[in-house]
């Protein structure tokens, strides 16, 4: 698969500015690789995972997972993280469930992303502007674009669910979408489904009995996971920085 073929708009994006060449670690490929991975993994909003509040701009991981997912050695990962901490690009905290990495200035990075998106949108020809506006409206209302609501037109909320959920097969995607559309979920139910999909996927990721996406929806497995409106405070997180990274 080429880079272009891997692009999926439902995942969103982060900017890669040409001025990155001025960055202190630009020529250190291991540090760049780890930082790019941190940007891609950082949560775009607060969530509670494994009983711990993961703030926007943060994610939970371990040295081993970072090494596996970046194809670097554990020592290279450790050095890269140390570099990024030194320049205040990330901060690291240890918790009972793993290492929490936070991308510093995440809001600023996302603000620049939004500014770029708005600039591109405003520069589009009028038909494209109207299409963009309609797509935004449809995302807010959780509907599929098109008079026929063709099965090839995937709603943004469904795509978010599909991307979050671990056990699925592409050949079942349209059937699952049809079930999703037939149910006409409310925005509150969609929020609960997305939360449940994250929690269930994390809980069952190594369990062969994990159900497929359609069954997850059909059997309403997502209702097992209560969406906490008031997340736990950060006092549940231990503050021993680098404890499991540098011991």
Short mmCIF file of C-alpha atoms in Angstrom, two decimals:
data_model
loop_
_atom_site.label_atom_id
_atom_site.label_comp_id
_atom_site.label_asym_id
_atom_site.label_seq_id
_atom_site.Cartn_x
_atom_site.Cartn_y
_atom_site.Cartn_z
CA UNK A 1 0.00 0.00 0.00
CA UNK A 2 1.35 3.42 -0.98
CA UNK A 3 1.26 6.47 1.30
CA UNK A 4 -1.53 7.99 -0.79
CA UNK A 5 -3.61 4.80 -0.56
CA UNK A 6 -3.24 4.76 3.22
CA UNK A 7 -4.89 8.17 3.62
CA UNK A 8 -8.20 7.97 5.47
CA UNK A 9 -9.84 11.33 6.16
CA UNK A 10 -11.85 9.91 9.05
CA UNK A 11 -8.66 9.73 11.13
CA UNK A 12 -8.02 13.47 10.87
CA UNK A 13 -4.49 14.79 10.41
CA UNK A 14 -1.67 16.72 12.02
CA UNK A 15 0.40 19.28 10.09
CA UNK A 16 3.97 18.71 8.94
CA UNK A 17 5.36 22.21 8.58
CA UNK A 18 8.43 22.86 6.40
CA UNK A 19 9.93 24.76 9.33
CA UNK A 20 10.44 21.39 11.03
CA UNK A 21 13.92 21.54 9.50
CA UNK A 22 14.76 24.12 12.19
CA UNK A 23 13.83 21.69 14.96
CA UNK A 24 16.71 20.55 17.14
CA UNK A 25 16.00 16.85 16.56
CA UNK A 26 15.19 17.05 12.84
CA UNK A 27 18.28 15.05 11.79
CA UNK A 28 17.85 12.50 14.58
CA UNK A 29 15.60 10.01 12.76
CA UNK A 30 14.82 7.96 15.86
CA UNK A 31 13.63 10.99 17.82
CA UNK A 32 11.58 12.22 14.86
CA UNK A 33 9.98 8.78 14.47
CA UNK A 34 9.01 8.60 18.15
CA UNK A 35 7.64 12.15 18.17
CA UNK A 36 5.56 11.55 15.04
CA UNK A 37 4.17 8.41 16.68
CA UNK A 38 3.27 10.42 19.79
CA UNK A 39 1.43 12.99 17.66
CA UNK A 40 -0.56 10.26 15.91
CA UNK A 41 -1.45 8.43 19.13
CA UNK A 42 -2.37 11.47 21.24
CA UNK A 43 -6.06 11.59 22.20
CA UNK A 44 -7.99 14.48 20.63
CA UNK A 45 -10.21 14.73 23.72
CA UNK A 46 -10.23 13.53 27.34
CA UNK A 47 -11.13 9.86 27.79
CA UNK A 48 -11.03 7.40 30.67
CA UNK A 49 -9.08 4.24 29.90
CA UNK A 50 -8.44 1.38 32.31
CA UNK A 51 -9.81 3.54 35.11
CA UNK A 52 -7.36 6.37 34.42
CA UNK A 53 -8.10 9.77 32.94
CA UNK A 54 -6.16 10.25 29.73
CA UNK A 55 -6.16 13.95 28.95
CA UNK A 56 -6.35 15.45 25.50
CA UNK A 57 -2.91 15.34 23.90
CA UNK A 58 -1.90 12.26 25.92
CA UNK A 59 -1.90 8.49 25.48
CA UNK A 60 -0.94 5.45 27.53
CA UNK A 61 1.78 3.07 26.36
CA UNK A 62 5.01 1.33 27.41
CA UNK A 63 8.60 1.15 26.21
CA UNK A 64 7.94 -2.23 24.66
CA UNK A 65 4.90 -1.04 22.70
CA UNK A 66 6.73 2.04 21.48
CA UNK A 67 9.65 -0.07 20.31
CA UNK A 68 7.34 -2.56 18.58
CA UNK A 69 5.23 0.09 16.86
CA UNK A 70 8.14 2.23 15.68
CA UNK A 71 10.48 -0.65 14.75
CA UNK A 72 13.14 0.78 17.06
CA UNK A 73 15.04 -0.87 19.86
CA UNK A 74 13.98 -0.23 23.45
CA UNK A 75 17.27 1.64 23.99
CA UNK A 76 16.61 3.87 20.96
CA UNK A 77 13.10 4.59 22.23
CA UNK A 78 14.45 5.46 25.68
CA UNK A 79 16.99 7.87 24.19
CA UNK A 80 14.40 9.48 21.89
CA UNK A 81 11.99 10.04 24.79
CA UNK A 82 14.76 11.56 26.87
CA UNK A 83 15.57 13.95 24.00
CA UNK A 84 11.94 15.00 23.63
CA UNK A 85 11.60 15.62 27.36
CA UNK A 86 14.75 17.76 27.36
CA UNK A 87 13.26 20.11 24.75
CA UNK A 88 9.83 20.09 26.42
CA UNK A 89 8.18 18.44 23.41
CA UNK A 90 6.64 15.79 25.66
CA UNK A 91 6.21 15.00 29.34
CA UNK A 92 6.08 11.53 30.83
CA UNK A 93 4.28 10.19 33.88
CA UNK A 94 3.96 6.68 35.22
CA UNK A 95 0.66 5.15 36.27
CA UNK A 96 -0.46 1.78 37.57
CA UNK A 97 -1.59 0.86 34.07
CA UNK A 98 1.35 2.08 32.00
CA UNK A 99 3.32 5.12 30.91
CA UNK A 100 1.36 8.28 30.07
CA UNK A 101 3.00 10.44 27.42
CA UNK A 102 1.69 13.95 26.84
CA UNK A 103 2.48 16.01 23.76
CA UNK A 104 3.24 19.48 25.06
CA UNK A 105 1.61 22.40 23.24
CA UNK A 106 -0.92 19.97 21.76
CA UNK A 107 -3.64 22.66 21.70
CA UNK A 108 -1.31 25.03 19.85
CA UNK A 109 -0.47 22.34 17.27
CA UNK A 110 -4.14 21.56 16.74
CA UNK A 111 -4.98 25.28 16.51
CA UNK A 112 -2.49 25.60 13.68
CA UNK A 113 -4.03 22.52 12.07
CA UNK A 114 -7.49 24.08 12.22
CA UNK A 115 -6.18 27.36 10.83
CA UNK A 116 -4.68 25.46 7.91
CA UNK A 117 -7.92 23.53 7.35
CA UNK A 118 -10.00 26.71 7.38
CA UNK A 119 -7.61 28.42 4.99
CA UNK A 120 -7.80 25.54 2.53
CA UNK A 121 -11.60 25.40 2.81
CA UNK A 122 -12.00 29.12 2.17
CA UNK A 123 -9.79 28.89 -0.92
CA UNK A 124 -11.93 26.14 -2.51
CA UNK A 125 -14.26 26.93 -5.41
CA UNK A 126 -17.84 27.58 -4.28
CA UNK A 127 -19.22 24.10 -5.14
CA UNK A 128 -16.57 22.53 -2.93
CA UNK A 129 -17.31 24.98 -0.14
CA UNK A 130 -20.96 23.98 -0.26
CA UNK A 131 -20.01 20.31 -0.23
CA UNK A 132 -17.74 20.86 2.77
CA UNK A 133 -20.51 22.68 4.64
CA UNK A 134 -23.03 19.96 3.82
CA UNK A 135 -20.63 17.27 4.99
CA UNK A 136 -20.11 19.11 8.26
CA UNK A 137 -23.86 19.37 8.75
CA UNK A 138 -24.26 15.68 8.00
CA UNK A 139 -21.52 14.80 10.47
CA UNK A 140 -23.28 16.78 13.19
CA UNK A 141 -26.57 15.03 12.39
CA UNK A 142 -24.99 11.59 11.91
CA UNK A 143 -26.50 10.95 8.49
CA UNK A 144 -25.21 9.53 5.22
CA UNK A 145 -24.82 11.93 2.30
CA UNK A 146 -26.83 11.30 -0.88
CA UNK A 147 -30.45 10.92 -1.90
CA UNK A 148 -30.19 7.17 -2.08
CA UNK A 149 -27.98 6.89 1.04
CA UNK A 150 -25.77 4.48 -0.88
CA UNK A 151 -23.91 1.90 1.16
CA UNK A 152 -20.65 3.26 -0.25
CA UNK A 153 -21.24 6.60 1.53
CA UNK A 154 -19.98 6.08 5.03
CA UNK A 155 -21.07 8.50 7.75
CA UNK A 156 -18.28 10.07 9.81
CA UNK A 157 -19.58 8.65 13.10
CA UNK A 158 -19.72 5.15 11.64
CA UNK A 159 -16.19 5.48 10.27
CA UNK A 160 -14.96 6.58 13.67
CA UNK A 161 -16.56 3.49 15.19
CA UNK A 162 -15.14 1.24 12.45
CA UNK A 163 -11.63 2.61 12.94
CA UNK A 164 -11.78 2.29 16.72
CA UNK A 165 -13.13 -1.26 16.78
CA UNK A 166 -10.42 -3.92 16.60
CA UNK A 167 -12.17 -7.06 15.34
CA UNK A 168 -13.69 -6.52 11.90
CA UNK A 169 -13.43 -7.62 8.31
CA UNK A 170 -13.67 -5.26 5.37
CA UNK A 171 -16.15 -7.54 3.60
CA UNK A 172 -18.61 -7.03 6.49
CA UNK A 173 -18.26 -3.24 6.50
CA UNK A 174 -21.27 -2.39 4.34
CA UNK A 175 -23.50 -4.84 6.19
CA UNK A 176 -22.46 -3.29 9.50
CA UNK A 177 -23.08 0.18 8.08
CA UNK A 178 -26.59 -0.84 6.99
CA UNK A 179 -27.36 -2.03 10.51
CA UNK A 180 -25.94 1.23 11.90
CA UNK A 181 -28.11 3.35 9.61
CA UNK A 182 -31.23 1.26 10.28
CA UNK A 183 -30.84 1.82 14.02
CA UNK A 184 -30.75 5.63 13.61
CA UNK A 185 -28.69 6.14 16.75
CA UNK A 186 -29.01 9.41 18.62
CA UNK A 187 -25.90 11.54 19.18
CA UNK A 188 -25.87 10.40 22.82
CA UNK A 189 -26.00 6.75 21.78
CA UNK A 190 -23.20 7.29 19.26
CA UNK A 191 -21.05 8.81 21.99
CA UNK A 192 -21.76 5.79 24.19
CA UNK A 193 -21.02 3.36 21.34
CA UNK A 194 -17.67 4.98 20.58
CA UNK A 195 -16.73 4.90 24.24
CA UNK A 196 -17.84 1.27 24.56
CA UNK A 197 -15.93 0.33 21.39
CA UNK A 198 -12.71 1.76 22.82
CA UNK A 199 -13.14 0.07 26.18
CA UNK A 200 -14.21 -3.31 24.76
CA UNK A 201 -11.44 -3.32 22.15
CA UNK A 202 -8.84 -2.60 24.80
CA UNK A 203 -10.29 -5.20 27.15
CA UNK A 204 -10.63 -7.95 24.52
CA UNK A 205 -7.72 -7.21 22.18
CA UNK A 206 -5.98 -10.49 23.02
CA UNK A 207 -9.14 -12.56 23.56
CA UNK A 208 -10.17 -14.89 20.73
CA UNK A 209 -13.79 -14.61 21.87
CA UNK A 210 -14.05 -10.93 20.97
CA UNK A 211 -17.14 -10.43 18.80
CA UNK A 212 -17.18 -8.80 15.38
CA UNK A 213 -18.29 -5.17 14.95
CA UNK A 214 -21.82 -6.01 13.73
CA UNK A 215 -22.42 -8.30 16.71
CA UNK A 216 -21.04 -5.65 19.07
CA UNK A 217 -23.79 -3.34 17.82
CA UNK A 218 -26.54 -5.91 17.42
CA UNK A 219 -26.09 -7.38 20.91
CA UNK A 220 -25.65 -3.89 22.36
CA UNK A 221 -22.39 -4.86 24.04
CA UNK A 222 -21.58 -1.15 24.23
CA UNK A 223 -24.23 -0.70 26.92
CA UNK A 224 -22.00 -2.58 29.36
CA UNK A 225 -19.65 0.38 29.48
CA UNK A 226 -20.93 3.36 31.40
CA UNK A 227 -19.77 6.65 29.93
CA UNK A 228 -18.44 8.70 32.82
CA UNK A 229 -19.46 12.34 32.46
CA UNK A 230 -17.26 13.35 35.36
CA UNK A 231 -13.83 11.78 34.74
CA UNK A 232 -11.52 10.84 37.54
CA UNK A 233 -9.01 13.40 38.70
CA UNK A 234 -5.31 13.12 38.00
CA UNK A 235 -4.74 12.11 41.60
CA UNK A 236 -5.13 8.50 40.49
CA UNK A 237 -1.93 8.85 38.49
CA UNK A 238 1.42 8.32 40.14
CA UNK A 239 3.88 11.13 39.55
CA UNK A 240 7.17 9.24 39.43
CA UNK A 241 8.44 10.47 36.06
CA UNK A 242 10.54 7.98 34.09
CA UNK A 243 10.07 5.27 36.77
CA UNK A 244 9.56 2.48 34.28
CA UNK A 245 11.43 4.16 31.43
CA UNK A 246 14.83 4.57 33.03
CA UNK A 247 15.06 2.03 35.82
#
